[in-house]
Tab-separated table of C-alpha atoms in Angstrom:
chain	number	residue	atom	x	y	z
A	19	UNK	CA	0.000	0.000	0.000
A	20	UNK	CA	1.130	3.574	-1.132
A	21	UNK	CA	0.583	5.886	2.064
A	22	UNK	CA	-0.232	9.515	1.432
A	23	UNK	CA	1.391	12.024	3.388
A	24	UNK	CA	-0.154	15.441	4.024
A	25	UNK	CA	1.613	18.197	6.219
A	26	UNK	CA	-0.537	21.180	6.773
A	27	UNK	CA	0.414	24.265	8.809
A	28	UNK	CA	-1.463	27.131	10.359
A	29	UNK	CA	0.686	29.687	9.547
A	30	UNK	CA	3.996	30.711	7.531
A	31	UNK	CA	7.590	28.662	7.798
A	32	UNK	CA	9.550	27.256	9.256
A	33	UNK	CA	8.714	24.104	10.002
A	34	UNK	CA	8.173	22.831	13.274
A	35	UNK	CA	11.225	21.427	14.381
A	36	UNK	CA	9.195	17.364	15.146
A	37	UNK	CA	7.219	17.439	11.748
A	38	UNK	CA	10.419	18.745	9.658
A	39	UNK	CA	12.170	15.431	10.779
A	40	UNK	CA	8.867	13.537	9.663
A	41	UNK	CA	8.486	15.567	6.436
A	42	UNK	CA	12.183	14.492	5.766
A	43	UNK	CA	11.774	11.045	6.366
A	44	UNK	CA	9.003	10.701	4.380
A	45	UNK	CA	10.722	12.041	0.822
A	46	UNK	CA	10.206	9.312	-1.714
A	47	UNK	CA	12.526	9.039	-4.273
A	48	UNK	CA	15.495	11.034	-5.714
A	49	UNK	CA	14.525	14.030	-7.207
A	50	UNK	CA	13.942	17.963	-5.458
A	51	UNK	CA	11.813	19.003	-2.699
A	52	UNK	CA	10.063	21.471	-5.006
A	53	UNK	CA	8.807	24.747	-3.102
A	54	UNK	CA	5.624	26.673	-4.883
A	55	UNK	CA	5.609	29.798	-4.352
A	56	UNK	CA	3.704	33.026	-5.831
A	57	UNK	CA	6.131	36.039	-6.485
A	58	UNK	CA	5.742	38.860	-4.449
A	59	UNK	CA	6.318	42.460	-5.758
A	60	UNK	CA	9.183	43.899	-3.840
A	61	UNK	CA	10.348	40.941	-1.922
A	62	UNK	CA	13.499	38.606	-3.092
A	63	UNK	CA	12.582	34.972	-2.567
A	64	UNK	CA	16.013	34.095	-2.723
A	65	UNK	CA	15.787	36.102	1.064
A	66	UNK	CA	12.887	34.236	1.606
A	67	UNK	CA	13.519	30.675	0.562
A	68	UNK	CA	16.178	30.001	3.410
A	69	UNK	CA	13.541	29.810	5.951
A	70	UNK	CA	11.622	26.858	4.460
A	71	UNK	CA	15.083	25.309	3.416
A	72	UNK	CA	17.018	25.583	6.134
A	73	UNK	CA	15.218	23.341	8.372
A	74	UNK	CA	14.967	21.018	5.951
A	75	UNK	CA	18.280	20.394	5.426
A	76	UNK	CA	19.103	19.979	8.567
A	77	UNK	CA	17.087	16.942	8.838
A	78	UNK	CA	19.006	15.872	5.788
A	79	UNK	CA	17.399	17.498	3.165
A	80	UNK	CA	20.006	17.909	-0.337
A	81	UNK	CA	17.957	18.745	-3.338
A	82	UNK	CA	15.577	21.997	-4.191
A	83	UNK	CA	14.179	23.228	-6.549
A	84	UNK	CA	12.477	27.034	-6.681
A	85	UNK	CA	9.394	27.078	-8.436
A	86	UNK	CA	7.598	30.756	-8.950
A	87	UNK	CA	3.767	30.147	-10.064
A	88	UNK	CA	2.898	31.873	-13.055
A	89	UNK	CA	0.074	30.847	-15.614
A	90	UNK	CA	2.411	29.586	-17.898
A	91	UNK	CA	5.076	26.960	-16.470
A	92	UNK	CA	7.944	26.179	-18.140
A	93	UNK	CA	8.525	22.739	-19.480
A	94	UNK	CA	11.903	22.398	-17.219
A	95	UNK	CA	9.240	23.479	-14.311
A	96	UNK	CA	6.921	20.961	-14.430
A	97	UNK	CA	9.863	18.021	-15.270
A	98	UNK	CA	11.038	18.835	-12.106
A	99	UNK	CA	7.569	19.033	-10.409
A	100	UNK	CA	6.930	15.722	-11.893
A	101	UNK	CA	10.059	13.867	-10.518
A	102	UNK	CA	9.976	15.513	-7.399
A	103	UNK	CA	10.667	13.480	-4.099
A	104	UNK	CA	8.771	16.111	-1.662
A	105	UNK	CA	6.332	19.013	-2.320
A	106	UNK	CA	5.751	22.726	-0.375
A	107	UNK	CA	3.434	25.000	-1.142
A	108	UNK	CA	4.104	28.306	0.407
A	109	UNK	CA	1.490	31.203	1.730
A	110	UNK	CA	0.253	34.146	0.488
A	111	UNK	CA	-2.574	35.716	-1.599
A	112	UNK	CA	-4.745	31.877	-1.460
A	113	UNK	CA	-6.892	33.161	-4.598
A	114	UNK	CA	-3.940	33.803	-6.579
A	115	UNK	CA	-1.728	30.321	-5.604
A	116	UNK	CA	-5.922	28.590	-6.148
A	117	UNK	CA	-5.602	30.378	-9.848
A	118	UNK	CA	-2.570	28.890	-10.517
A	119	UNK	CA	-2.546	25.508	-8.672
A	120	UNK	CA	-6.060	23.978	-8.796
A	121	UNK	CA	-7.252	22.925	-12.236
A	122	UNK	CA	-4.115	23.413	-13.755
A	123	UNK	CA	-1.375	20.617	-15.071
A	124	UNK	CA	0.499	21.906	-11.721
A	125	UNK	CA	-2.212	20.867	-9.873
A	126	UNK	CA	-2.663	17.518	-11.653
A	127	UNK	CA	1.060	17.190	-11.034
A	128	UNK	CA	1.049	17.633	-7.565
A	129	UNK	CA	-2.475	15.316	-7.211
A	130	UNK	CA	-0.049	12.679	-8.867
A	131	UNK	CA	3.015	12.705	-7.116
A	132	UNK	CA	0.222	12.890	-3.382
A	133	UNK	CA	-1.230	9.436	-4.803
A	134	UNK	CA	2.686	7.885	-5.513
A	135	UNK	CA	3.270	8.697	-1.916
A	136	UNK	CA	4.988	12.100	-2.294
A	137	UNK	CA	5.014	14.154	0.829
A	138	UNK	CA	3.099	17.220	0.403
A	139	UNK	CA	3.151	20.479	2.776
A	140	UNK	CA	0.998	23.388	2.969
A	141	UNK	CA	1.195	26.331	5.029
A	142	UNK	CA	-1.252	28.645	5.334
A	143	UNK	CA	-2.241	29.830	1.787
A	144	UNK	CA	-0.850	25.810	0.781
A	145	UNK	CA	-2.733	24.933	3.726
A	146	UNK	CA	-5.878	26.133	2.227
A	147	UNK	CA	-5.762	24.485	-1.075
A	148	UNK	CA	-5.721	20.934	0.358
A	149	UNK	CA	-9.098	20.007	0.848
A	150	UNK	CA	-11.504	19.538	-1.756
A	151	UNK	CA	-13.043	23.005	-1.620
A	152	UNK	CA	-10.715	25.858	-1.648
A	153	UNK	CA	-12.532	27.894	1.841
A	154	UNK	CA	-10.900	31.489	1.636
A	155	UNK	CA	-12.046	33.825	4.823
A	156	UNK	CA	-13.535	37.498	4.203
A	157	UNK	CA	-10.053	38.700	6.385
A	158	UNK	CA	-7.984	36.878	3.490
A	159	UNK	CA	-9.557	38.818	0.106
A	160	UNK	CA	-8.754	42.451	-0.857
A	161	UNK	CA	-12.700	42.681	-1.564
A	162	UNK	CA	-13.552	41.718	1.843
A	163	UNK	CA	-15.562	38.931	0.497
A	164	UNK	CA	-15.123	34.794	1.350
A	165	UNK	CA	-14.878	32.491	-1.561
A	166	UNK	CA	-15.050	29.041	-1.789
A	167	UNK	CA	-13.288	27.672	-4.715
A	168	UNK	CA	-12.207	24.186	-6.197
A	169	UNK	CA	-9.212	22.754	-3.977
A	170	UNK	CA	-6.887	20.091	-5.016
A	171	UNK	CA	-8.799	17.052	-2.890
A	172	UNK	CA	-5.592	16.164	-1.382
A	173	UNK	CA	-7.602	15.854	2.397
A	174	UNK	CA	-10.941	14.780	1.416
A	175	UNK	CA	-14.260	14.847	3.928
A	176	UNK	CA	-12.363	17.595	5.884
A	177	UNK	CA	-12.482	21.354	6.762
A	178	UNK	CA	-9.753	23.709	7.608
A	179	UNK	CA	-8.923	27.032	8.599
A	180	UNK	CA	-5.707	28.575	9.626
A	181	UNK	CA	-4.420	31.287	11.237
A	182	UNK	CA	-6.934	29.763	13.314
A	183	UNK	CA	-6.481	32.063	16.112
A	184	UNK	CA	-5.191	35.522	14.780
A	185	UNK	CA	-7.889	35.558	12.265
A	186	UNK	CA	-10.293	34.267	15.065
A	187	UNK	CA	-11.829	31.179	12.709
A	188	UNK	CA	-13.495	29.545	15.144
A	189	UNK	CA	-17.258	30.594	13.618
A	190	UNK	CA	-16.382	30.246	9.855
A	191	UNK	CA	-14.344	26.545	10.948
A	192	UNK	CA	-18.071	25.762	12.602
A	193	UNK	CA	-20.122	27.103	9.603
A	194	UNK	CA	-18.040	25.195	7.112
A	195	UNK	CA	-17.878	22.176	8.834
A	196	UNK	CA	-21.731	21.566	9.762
A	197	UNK	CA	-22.728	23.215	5.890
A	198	UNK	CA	-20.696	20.152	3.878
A	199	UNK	CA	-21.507	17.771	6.614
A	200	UNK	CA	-17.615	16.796	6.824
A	201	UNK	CA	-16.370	14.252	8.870
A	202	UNK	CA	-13.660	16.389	10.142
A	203	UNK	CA	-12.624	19.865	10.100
A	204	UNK	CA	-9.303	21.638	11.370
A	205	UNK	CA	-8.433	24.344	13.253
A	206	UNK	CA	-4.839	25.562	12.576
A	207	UNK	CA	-3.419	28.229	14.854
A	208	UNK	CA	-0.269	29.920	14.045
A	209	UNK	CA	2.922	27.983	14.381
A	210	UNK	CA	0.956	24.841	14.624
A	211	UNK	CA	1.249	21.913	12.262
A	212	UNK	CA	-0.110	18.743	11.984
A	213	UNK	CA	0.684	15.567	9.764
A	214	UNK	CA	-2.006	13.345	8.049
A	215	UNK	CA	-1.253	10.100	6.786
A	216	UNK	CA	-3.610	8.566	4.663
A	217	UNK	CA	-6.562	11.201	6.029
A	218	UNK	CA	-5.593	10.317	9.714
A	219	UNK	CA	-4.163	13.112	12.085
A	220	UNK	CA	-1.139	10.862	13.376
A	221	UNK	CA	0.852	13.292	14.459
A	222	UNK	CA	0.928	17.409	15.848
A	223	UNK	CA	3.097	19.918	17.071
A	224	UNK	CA	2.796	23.456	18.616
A	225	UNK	CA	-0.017	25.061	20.022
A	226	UNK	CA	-2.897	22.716	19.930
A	227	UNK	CA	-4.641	22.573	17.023
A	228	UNK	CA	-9.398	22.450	16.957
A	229	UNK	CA	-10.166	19.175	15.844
A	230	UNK	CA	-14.129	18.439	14.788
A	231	UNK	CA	-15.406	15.504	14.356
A	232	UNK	CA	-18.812	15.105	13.321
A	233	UNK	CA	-20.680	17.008	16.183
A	234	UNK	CA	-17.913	16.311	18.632
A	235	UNK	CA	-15.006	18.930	19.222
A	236	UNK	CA	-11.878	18.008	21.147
A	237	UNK	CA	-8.389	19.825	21.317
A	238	UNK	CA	-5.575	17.712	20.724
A	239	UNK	CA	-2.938	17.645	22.994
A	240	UNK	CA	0.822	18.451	21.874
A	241	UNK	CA	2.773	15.580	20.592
């Protein structure tokens, strides 16, 4: 059996220092951690990038490979994409990395690689896409307005939110969550993480993280 391996975090990088070392020993194969990431006007990712790498390689991590979103990829980007042993999708703008992710041969990619047992992380914006709607909160859209958009079905029968706390969550988490009738639905605060394997929460780390579950709601208890 192939196990899928789904890392989703509540806010920006790093990594927590426990589900790094997971994330690390899960890498299948021999090819680049890619890391997905929308450009941002007036920022250098090359600044940037260190903070999701770093940690990595110190768990043992070798092999990256930058990949700036755009609506046209470049052949060379989605060959590496393709043989890539570990996937991270960074934050941001959700709409724009939904635009350019979901329904897209990056997204079909990345669906691919999940199902060969490629490790996938999100944080926050990455975080968002997982699931098979795409939930974006009023607090995240310049208009003010939520969306809910296609995700990439990656964590299916589940809800999340992040920024859980900051962007106080806790009533759209609820709406969402009792509206699809989900079996589960996650509450993310910042600096929290939490590891799925095959759809199961098997592991968390950092400030605990809402877990519902059907009409039941528990906290988990750090790891």
């Amino acid at each position: 059996m192939i196990n899928q391996q789904l890392f989703l975090f509540g806010g920006g990088p790093p990594f927590t220092s426990g589900l790094c070392k997971t994330f690390v020993s899960c890498l299948n194969g021999t090819g680049p951690i890619v890391l997905l990431y929308v450009p941002r006007p007036g920022s250098d990712w090359a600044d940037y990038a260190p903070i999701y790498a770093d940690a990595l390689t110190a768990n043992g991590a070798t092999d990256f490979f930058h990949f700036p979103l755009s609506a046209s990829p470049t052949t060379e980007q989605l060959e590496q994409l393709a043989g890539s042993a570990g996937i991270v999708i960074s934050g941001g703008e959700t709409e724009c990395y939904q635009q350019f992710i979901v329904d897209t041969p990056i997204g079909t990619l990345i669906q691919e690689r999940y199902q060969q047992g490629i490790p996938v992380a999100g944080f926050s914006a990455g975080a968002l896409l997982t699931p098979d709607a795409c939930r974006i909160p009023a607090i995240d859209q310049r208009d003010g307005k939520a969306l809910v958009l296609n995700g990439l079905g990656l964590l299916t029968d589940a809800v999340v939110s992040v920024h859980y706390d900051a962007w106080q969550e806790e009533a759209n988490l609820r709406q969402a969550f009792r509206s699809t009738n989900s079996t589960f639905g996650y509450g993310l605060p910042e600096r929290a993480g939490i590891h799925l394997k095959n759809n199961q929460l098997v592991q968390q780390e950092g400030p605990s993280p809402v877990l519902l579950q059907r009409k039941e709601e528990i906290s988990c208890r750090p790891s």
